[in-house]
Amino acid sequence: MSDYGGLPGLSDSAPNSADEAWLTAIAQAAAGDAQAPLELLVEYLTLLADAAISGRGPREHELAIVRELGRRAAEQGIPAGRVVDLYLSAAWRMWRDLPDVVPYRDRDTVRASAQAVLRAVGEAIAVLVDSYQVATKQLIRQEEALRRELIDDLLRGDADVSRMVERAEPFGLDLGRPHQVVLAAPADGLPDGDTTASMLERFILDQFGDREVLVATKEGMLVMLLPATAPTQAPRTTIKEVGDLVHDALVRHRRGRTWRVAAGRSYPGSYGIARSYEEAREALMLAERLQLDTPVVDARDMLVYRVLIRDQAAIIDLIQAVLGPLTHARGGAEPLLQTLEAYFATGEVATEAARRLNMSVRTVTYRLDKVKTLTGHDPGDPAQRFTLHIAVLGARLLEWPARDLPSGAEAQA
């Protein structure tokens, strides 16, 4: 037998007329029809010719070679249908030419030969397709693993920039361009085997064309990495539209599932991806703590809250000094904090705050008076309202009073 590089001749049981030139001509014609590499027919035509002439079935070493060829076809990215067409085309060409090579004397011989060839074709194609599918699944798993590793390293901000550029190239990522990260967090988590990530990648590609887009899962969230058409100073609608489009697609894909989407700003370079990711992740966290109603948050809208939480020691001091007395109220500080939140969110309109809280206006005004009495700060006074509002925001960011405020050492950490 010859190696994979060329076609072998028939086995010793084959007549002299069925030589290597005959099989090579069949292989070349079949490869031209199917537009597939001729090398994929190695050993296959030999086992077919032997089946037709001697009636024997494929040997194990021949099927092992066919199995290897199926794996190679998958690795080369040749469509499975094209490989099967190649094998079927070679089979009918060989059967058509066989009477000219080996004259059959009676119908029984032809029938037996046909049955042997059909069995050989069936066994070979079954082995080929099975091997192709196994190799394809392995390639998909390998690509998914490489994709996850790449995204993890990009989001972490790997220090080996040159290596990151090399690893990103097969995925079509140009790390010299600005990129942004969009995160989507489902309220109920992502179950194993969820198909949302692949759906979302197809959706983004359909919306924005052939762009370098990566979508993966991380810590129960969907992570979308996509190039930005403009630098950080782009109009706000650029990022907002991406977040809104993603949210709409997610809601349509799984109706009934609640999502919150956060879009980071765009930055150039591999470190810019990590920075955009941190912005988006922090925006999700802040929106959750602030109990925002909007399903799509923009990192730019969270900047003021990031300023508050950065100086944690100062905000803790403010909460303790301004809101600490509310803990002495009947029912604790939480009902009064909820009233202040609604009051500030509705533009200091007590009737609107009452409607939002589903209570009477009288209850709202009573609680606001209670805040004034306990804290000494009047929510209706513009000068004092600002201090109260900042303290309330800080309390929500630190999840107070549900959680104790960090100690001085923890706040400095």
Coordinates of C-alpha atoms in Angstrom, one line a residue:
M1 CA 0.0 0.0 0.0
S2 CA 1.2 3.5 -0.7
D3 CA 1.1 6.3 1.8
Y4 CA -1.7 9.0 2.0
G5 CA 0.1 11.0 -0.7
G6 CA -1.0 8.8 -3.6
L7 CA -3.5 6.1 -4.6
P8 CA -2.5 2.5 -4.0
G9 CA -3.0 -0.3 -6.6
L10 CA -5.4 -3.1 -6.2
S11 CA -4.7 -6.0 -3.8
D12 CA -3.2 -9.2 -5.1
S13 CA -6.6 -10.7 -5.7
A14 CA -7.5 -8.0 -8.3
P15 CA -6.8 -8.7 -12.0
N16 CA -4.0 -6.9 -13.8
S17 CA -6.3 -4.8 -15.8
A18 CA -7.7 -3.1 -12.7
D19 CA -4.5 -1.2 -12.1
E20 CA -3.5 2.0 -10.4
A21 CA -4.0 4.1 -13.5
W22 CA -7.7 3.1 -13.7
L23 CA -8.3 3.9 -10.0
T24 CA -6.4 7.2 -10.3
A25 CA -8.5 8.3 -13.2
I26 CA -11.7 7.5 -11.2
A27 CA -10.4 9.4 -8.2
Q28 CA -9.5 12.5 -10.3
A29 CA -12.9 12.6 -11.9
A30 CA -14.8 12.1 -8.7
A31 CA -12.6 14.8 -6.9
G32 CA -13.4 17.2 -9.7
D33 CA -17.1 16.6 -9.5
A34 CA -17.3 16.9 -5.7
Q35 CA -14.7 19.7 -5.5
A36 CA -12.9 17.8 -2.8
P37 CA -9.2 16.8 -2.4
L38 CA -8.3 13.6 -4.2
E39 CA -6.3 12.5 -1.1
L40 CA -9.6 11.7 0.7
L41 CA -10.1 8.7 -1.6
V42 CA -6.9 6.9 -0.4
E43 CA -7.7 3.2 0.3
Y44 CA -11.4 3.7 -0.4
L45 CA -11.3 2.8 -4.1
T46 CA -9.1 -0.2 -3.3
L47 CA -11.6 -1.7 -0.9
L48 CA -14.4 -1.0 -3.4
A49 CA -12.5 -2.7 -6.3
D50 CA -11.7 -5.7 -4.1
A51 CA -15.3 -5.9 -3.0
A52 CA -16.5 -5.9 -6.6
I53 CA -14.0 -8.4 -7.8
S54 CA -13.5 -10.7 -4.9
G55 CA -16.6 -10.1 -2.9
R56 CA -14.7 -9.5 0.4
G57 CA -15.7 -6.9 2.9
P58 CA -13.5 -4.0 4.0
R59 CA -10.6 -4.9 6.3
E60 CA -10.1 -3.1 9.6
H61 CA -6.9 -1.3 8.6
E62 CA -8.7 0.0 5.5
L63 CA -11.6 1.4 7.6
A64 CA -9.1 2.8 10.0
I65 CA -7.6 4.8 7.1
V66 CA -11.0 6.0 6.0
R67 CA -11.7 7.0 9.7
E68 CA -8.5 9.1 9.6
L69 CA -9.5 10.7 6.3
G70 CA -12.9 11.7 7.9
R71 CA -11.0 13.4 10.7
R72 CA -8.7 15.2 8.2
A73 CA -11.7 16.4 6.2
A74 CA -13.2 18.0 9.3
E75 CA -9.9 19.7 10.3
Q76 CA -9.6 21.1 6.8
G77 CA -13.1 22.5 7.0
I78 CA -14.5 20.6 4.0
P79 CA -18.3 20.3 4.3
A80 CA -19.5 16.8 5.2
G81 CA -21.9 16.7 2.3
R82 CA -19.1 17.4 -0.1
V83 CA -17.0 14.5 1.3
V84 CA -20.0 12.1 1.0
D85 CA -20.6 13.3 -2.5
L86 CA -16.9 12.5 -3.3
Y87 CA -17.3 8.9 -2.0
L88 CA -20.6 8.3 -3.8
S89 CA -19.3 9.8 -7.1
A90 CA -16.2 7.5 -6.9
A91 CA -18.4 4.5 -6.2
W92 CA -20.7 4.9 -9.2
R93 CA -17.8 5.8 -11.5
M94 CA -16.0 2.6 -10.5
W95 CA -19.1 0.5 -10.9
R96 CA -19.8 2.0 -14.3
D97 CA -16.4 1.2 -15.6
L98 CA -16.0 -2.2 -13.9
P99 CA -17.5 -4.3 -16.7
D100 CA -14.9 -3.0 -19.1
V101 CA -12.2 -4.0 -16.8
V102 CA -13.5 -7.3 -15.4
P103 CA -16.1 -9.1 -17.7
Y104 CA -18.9 -10.7 -15.7
R105 CA -20.3 -14.0 -17.1
D106 CA -23.7 -14.2 -15.4
R107 CA -26.3 -12.4 -13.4
D108 CA -25.5 -14.1 -10.2
T109 CA -22.0 -12.8 -10.3
V110 CA -23.2 -9.3 -11.0
R111 CA -25.7 -9.5 -8.2
A112 CA -23.2 -10.7 -5.7
S113 CA -20.7 -8.1 -6.8
A114 CA -23.3 -5.3 -6.5
Q115 CA -24.2 -6.4 -3.0
A116 CA -20.5 -6.5 -1.9
V117 CA -19.9 -3.0 -3.3
L118 CA -23.0 -1.6 -1.6
R119 CA -22.0 -3.1 1.7
A120 CA -18.5 -1.7 1.3
V121 CA -19.8 1.8 0.4
G122 CA -22.2 1.7 3.4
E123 CA -19.5 0.7 5.8
A124 CA -16.9 3.1 4.5
I125 CA -19.3 6.1 4.5
A126 CA -20.6 5.2 8.0
V127 CA -17.1 5.2 9.3
L128 CA -16.2 8.4 7.4
V129 CA -19.2 10.4 8.7
D130 CA -18.9 9.1 12.2
S131 CA -15.2 10.1 12.3
Y132 CA -16.1 13.5 10.7
Q133 CA -18.7 14.2 13.3
V134 CA -16.5 13.2 16.2
A135 CA -13.6 15.4 14.9
T136 CA -16.0 18.3 14.3
K137 CA -17.3 18.1 17.9
Q138 CA -13.7 18.1 19.2
L139 CA -12.8 21.1 17.1
I140 CA -15.8 23.0 18.4
R141 CA -14.9 22.2 22.0
Q142 CA -11.3 23.2 21.4
E143 CA -12.4 26.5 19.8
E144 CA -14.8 27.2 22.6
A145 CA -12.1 26.5 25.1
L146 CA -9.7 28.8 23.3
R147 CA -12.4 31.4 23.0
R148 CA -13.1 31.3 26.7
E149 CA -9.5 31.5 27.6
L150 CA -8.9 34.4 25.3
I151 CA -11.9 36.3 26.6
D152 CA -10.9 35.6 30.2
D153 CA -7.4 36.9 29.6
L154 CA -8.7 40.0 27.7
L155 CA -11.1 40.8 30.5
R156 CA -8.4 40.4 33.1
G157 CA -5.9 42.5 31.1
D158 CA -3.1 40.0 30.5
A159 CA 0.3 41.7 30.6
D160 CA 1.7 39.8 27.6
V161 CA 0.3 42.1 24.9
S162 CA 2.2 40.6 22.0
R163 CA 0.9 37.1 22.8
M164 CA -2.6 38.4 23.2
V165 CA -2.4 40.0 19.7
E166 CA -1.3 36.6 18.3
R167 CA -4.0 34.7 20.0
A168 CA -6.7 37.2 19.0
E169 CA -5.8 37.1 15.3
P170 CA -7.5 33.7 14.5
F171 CA -10.8 35.1 15.9
G172 CA -10.5 38.2 13.6
L173 CA -9.9 40.6 16.5
D174 CA -7.8 43.7 15.8
L175 CA -6.7 44.8 19.2
G176 CA -5.5 48.1 17.8
R177 CA -9.1 49.1 17.3
P178 CA -11.3 50.4 20.1
H179 CA -13.6 47.8 21.6
Q180 CA -16.4 47.8 24.1
V181 CA -17.8 45.1 26.4
V182 CA -21.5 44.6 26.9
L183 CA -22.7 42.3 29.8
A184 CA -26.1 40.7 30.1
A185 CA -27.2 39.2 33.4
P186 CA -30.3 37.1 33.6
A187 CA -32.3 37.3 36.8
D188 CA -32.5 33.5 37.1
G189 CA -29.0 32.6 35.9
L190 CA -27.9 30.7 32.8
P191 CA -28.6 27.0 32.8
D192 CA -26.1 24.5 31.4
G193 CA -26.4 24.0 27.6
D194 CA -28.1 27.4 27.1
T195 CA -28.1 28.5 23.5
T196 CA -28.5 32.2 24.2
A197 CA -24.8 33.0 23.6
S198 CA -24.7 31.6 20.0
M199 CA -28.0 33.3 19.2
L200 CA -26.7 36.6 20.4
E201 CA -23.5 36.3 18.4
R202 CA -25.5 35.6 15.2
F203 CA -27.8 38.5 16.0
I204 CA -25.0 41.0 16.5
L205 CA -23.3 39.9 13.3
D206 CA -26.6 40.3 11.4
Q207 CA -27.1 43.8 12.9
F208 CA -23.6 45.2 12.4
G209 CA -22.2 43.2 9.5
D210 CA -19.0 41.2 9.3
R211 CA -17.3 42.5 12.5
E212 CA -15.0 40.9 14.9
V213 CA -17.5 39.9 17.6
L214 CA -17.0 37.4 20.5
V215 CA -19.7 36.2 22.8
A216 CA -19.1 33.9 25.7
T217 CA -20.4 33.1 29.2
K218 CA -18.6 34.1 32.4
E219 CA -19.8 33.9 36.0
G220 CA -23.4 33.4 35.0
M221 CA -23.4 36.3 32.6
L222 CA -23.2 36.8 28.8
V223 CA -20.1 38.7 27.8
M224 CA -20.1 40.5 24.4
L225 CA -16.9 41.9 23.0
L226 CA -17.4 44.0 19.9
P227 CA -15.5 46.7 18.1
A228 CA -16.6 50.3 18.4
T229 CA -16.9 52.6 15.4
A230 CA -15.9 55.6 17.4
P231 CA -13.6 56.4 20.3
T232 CA -14.6 57.1 23.9
Q233 CA -16.0 60.6 23.0
A234 CA -18.6 59.0 20.7
P235 CA -22.2 60.2 21.0
R236 CA -24.1 58.6 23.8
T237 CA -26.5 56.9 21.4
T238 CA -23.7 54.7 20.1
I239 CA -23.5 52.7 23.3
K240 CA -27.1 53.1 24.3
E241 CA -28.3 51.6 21.0
V242 CA -26.1 48.6 21.4
G243 CA -27.4 47.9 24.9
D244 CA -31.0 48.3 23.8
L245 CA -30.6 46.1 20.8
V246 CA -29.0 43.4 22.9
H247 CA -31.8 43.6 25.5
D248 CA -34.5 43.4 22.9
A249 CA -32.9 40.3 21.3
L250 CA -32.6 38.6 24.6
V251 CA -36.2 39.2 25.6
R252 CA -37.4 37.9 22.2
H253 CA -35.2 34.8 22.5
R254 CA -36.5 33.7 25.9
R255 CA -39.8 35.3 26.7
G256 CA -40.5 35.6 30.4
R257 CA -36.8 35.8 31.4
T258 CA -35.7 39.1 32.9
W259 CA -32.4 40.6 31.8
R260 CA -30.3 43.5 32.8
V261 CA -27.7 44.7 30.2
A262 CA -24.8 47.0 30.9
A263 CA -22.5 48.6 28.3
G264 CA -19.0 49.7 29.1
R265 CA -17.4 52.6 27.2
S266 CA -15.1 51.8 24.3
Y267 CA -11.3 52.0 24.6
P268 CA -8.4 51.0 22.3
G269 CA -5.9 48.2 22.9
S270 CA -6.1 45.0 25.0
Y271 CA -6.1 47.0 28.2
G272 CA -9.0 49.0 27.0
I273 CA -11.1 45.8 26.8
A274 CA -10.4 45.0 30.4
R275 CA -11.2 48.6 31.4
S276 CA -14.5 48.5 29.5
Y277 CA -15.4 45.2 31.1
E278 CA -14.7 46.6 34.6
E279 CA -17.0 49.5 33.8
A280 CA -19.8 47.3 32.6
R281 CA -19.5 44.9 35.6
E282 CA -19.5 47.8 38.0
A283 CA -22.5 49.3 36.3
L284 CA -24.4 46.1 36.8
M285 CA -23.4 46.0 40.4
L286 CA -24.4 49.6 41.1
A287 CA -27.7 49.2 39.2
E288 CA -28.5 46.2 41.4
R289 CA -27.7 48.0 44.6
L290 CA -29.5 51.1 43.7
Q291 CA -32.5 49.0 42.6
L292 CA -32.8 50.8 39.3
D293 CA -35.9 50.1 37.2
T294 CA -34.1 50.4 33.8
P295 CA -33.1 47.1 32.2
V296 CA -30.3 48.8 30.2
V297 CA -27.6 50.8 32.0
D298 CA -24.8 52.8 30.5
A299 CA -21.4 53.0 32.3
R300 CA -21.5 56.8 31.7
D301 CA -24.7 57.1 33.8
M302 CA -22.9 55.3 36.7
L303 CA -19.9 57.7 36.9
V304 CA -21.4 59.8 39.7
Y305 CA -22.0 56.7 41.7
R306 CA -18.5 55.4 41.1
V307 CA -17.2 58.7 42.5
L308 CA -19.3 58.1 45.6
I309 CA -18.2 54.6 46.2
R310 CA -14.5 55.3 45.5
D311 CA -14.1 57.3 48.8
Q312 CA -15.8 54.7 50.9
A313 CA -14.5 56.1 54.2
A314 CA -16.1 59.5 53.5
I315 CA -19.4 58.1 52.4
I316 CA -19.6 55.8 55.5
D317 CA -19.0 58.9 57.7
L318 CA -21.8 60.8 55.8
I319 CA -24.2 57.9 56.3
Q320 CA -23.5 57.6 59.9
A321 CA -23.7 61.3 60.6
V322 CA -26.8 62.1 58.5
L323 CA -28.8 58.8 58.4
G324 CA -27.7 57.1 61.5
P325 CA -30.5 58.6 63.7
L326 CA -33.1 57.0 61.4
T327 CA -32.4 53.6 63.1
H328 CA -34.2 54.9 66.2
A329 CA -37.5 55.3 64.3
R330 CA -40.2 52.7 64.8
G331 CA -39.7 50.1 62.1
G332 CA -36.1 51.1 61.6
A333 CA -34.4 53.2 58.9
E334 CA -35.5 51.2 55.9
P335 CA -39.1 52.6 55.4
L336 CA -37.8 56.2 55.8
L337 CA -35.1 55.5 53.3
Q338 CA -37.6 54.1 50.8
T339 CA -39.7 57.2 51.2
L340 CA -36.7 59.5 50.6
E341 CA -35.7 57.5 47.5
A342 CA -39.1 57.8 46.0
Y343 CA -39.4 61.5 46.9
F344 CA -36.1 62.4 45.3
A345 CA -36.8 60.1 42.2
T346 CA -40.0 61.9 41.5
G347 CA -38.6 65.4 41.7
E348 CA -39.6 66.1 45.3
V349 CA -43.3 65.7 44.5
A350 CA -45.1 64.0 47.5
T351 CA -48.1 62.9 45.4
E352 CA -46.0 61.1 42.9
A353 CA -43.9 59.5 45.6
A354 CA -47.0 58.3 47.3
R355 CA -48.2 56.8 44.0
R356 CA -44.9 55.0 43.5
L357 CA -44.9 53.7 47.0
N358 CA -48.6 52.7 46.9
M359 CA -49.4 54.7 50.0
S360 CA -51.3 57.8 51.0
V361 CA -49.8 61.3 50.6
R362 CA -50.3 61.8 54.3
T363 CA -48.1 58.9 55.1
V364 CA -45.3 60.2 52.8
T365 CA -45.4 63.7 54.4
Y366 CA -45.5 62.2 57.8
R367 CA -42.3 60.2 57.1
L368 CA -40.6 63.2 55.6
D369 CA -41.3 65.1 58.7
K370 CA -40.0 62.2 60.8
V371 CA -36.7 62.4 58.7
K372 CA -36.4 66.1 59.5
T373 CA -37.0 65.5 63.2
L374 CA -34.5 62.7 63.6
T375 CA -31.7 64.0 61.3
G376 CA -32.2 67.7 61.5
H377 CA -32.1 67.8 57.6
D378 CA -35.2 69.0 55.8
P379 CA -35.9 67.1 52.5
G380 CA -37.8 70.1 51.3
D381 CA -34.9 72.5 51.8
P382 CA -32.7 72.7 48.6
A383 CA -29.5 73.2 50.6
Q384 CA -30.2 70.3 53.0
R385 CA -31.9 68.1 50.3
F386 CA -28.5 67.6 48.5
T387 CA -26.8 66.2 51.6
L388 CA -29.7 63.9 52.3
H389 CA -29.8 62.6 48.7
I390 CA -26.1 61.8 48.6
A391 CA -26.3 60.0 51.9
V392 CA -29.3 57.9 50.6
L393 CA -27.4 57.0 47.5
G394 CA -24.4 56.0 49.5
A395 CA -26.5 53.9 51.8
R396 CA -27.9 52.0 48.8
L397 CA -24.5 51.5 47.3
L398 CA -23.3 50.0 50.6
E399 CA -26.6 48.1 51.1
W400 CA -27.2 49.8 54.4
P401 CA -29.1 49.2 56.7
A402 CA -29.6 45.6 55.5
R403 CA -25.8 45.2 56.0
D404 CA -23.6 46.7 58.6
L405 CA -21.4 49.5 57.3
P406 CA -17.7 48.5 56.9
S407 CA -15.3 49.3 59.7
G408 CA -12.7 51.9 59.3
A409 CA -10.0 49.4 58.3
E410 CA -12.3 47.7 55.8
A411 CA -13.3 51.0 54.3
Q412 CA -9.6 52.0 53.7
A413 CA -8.9 48.6 52.1

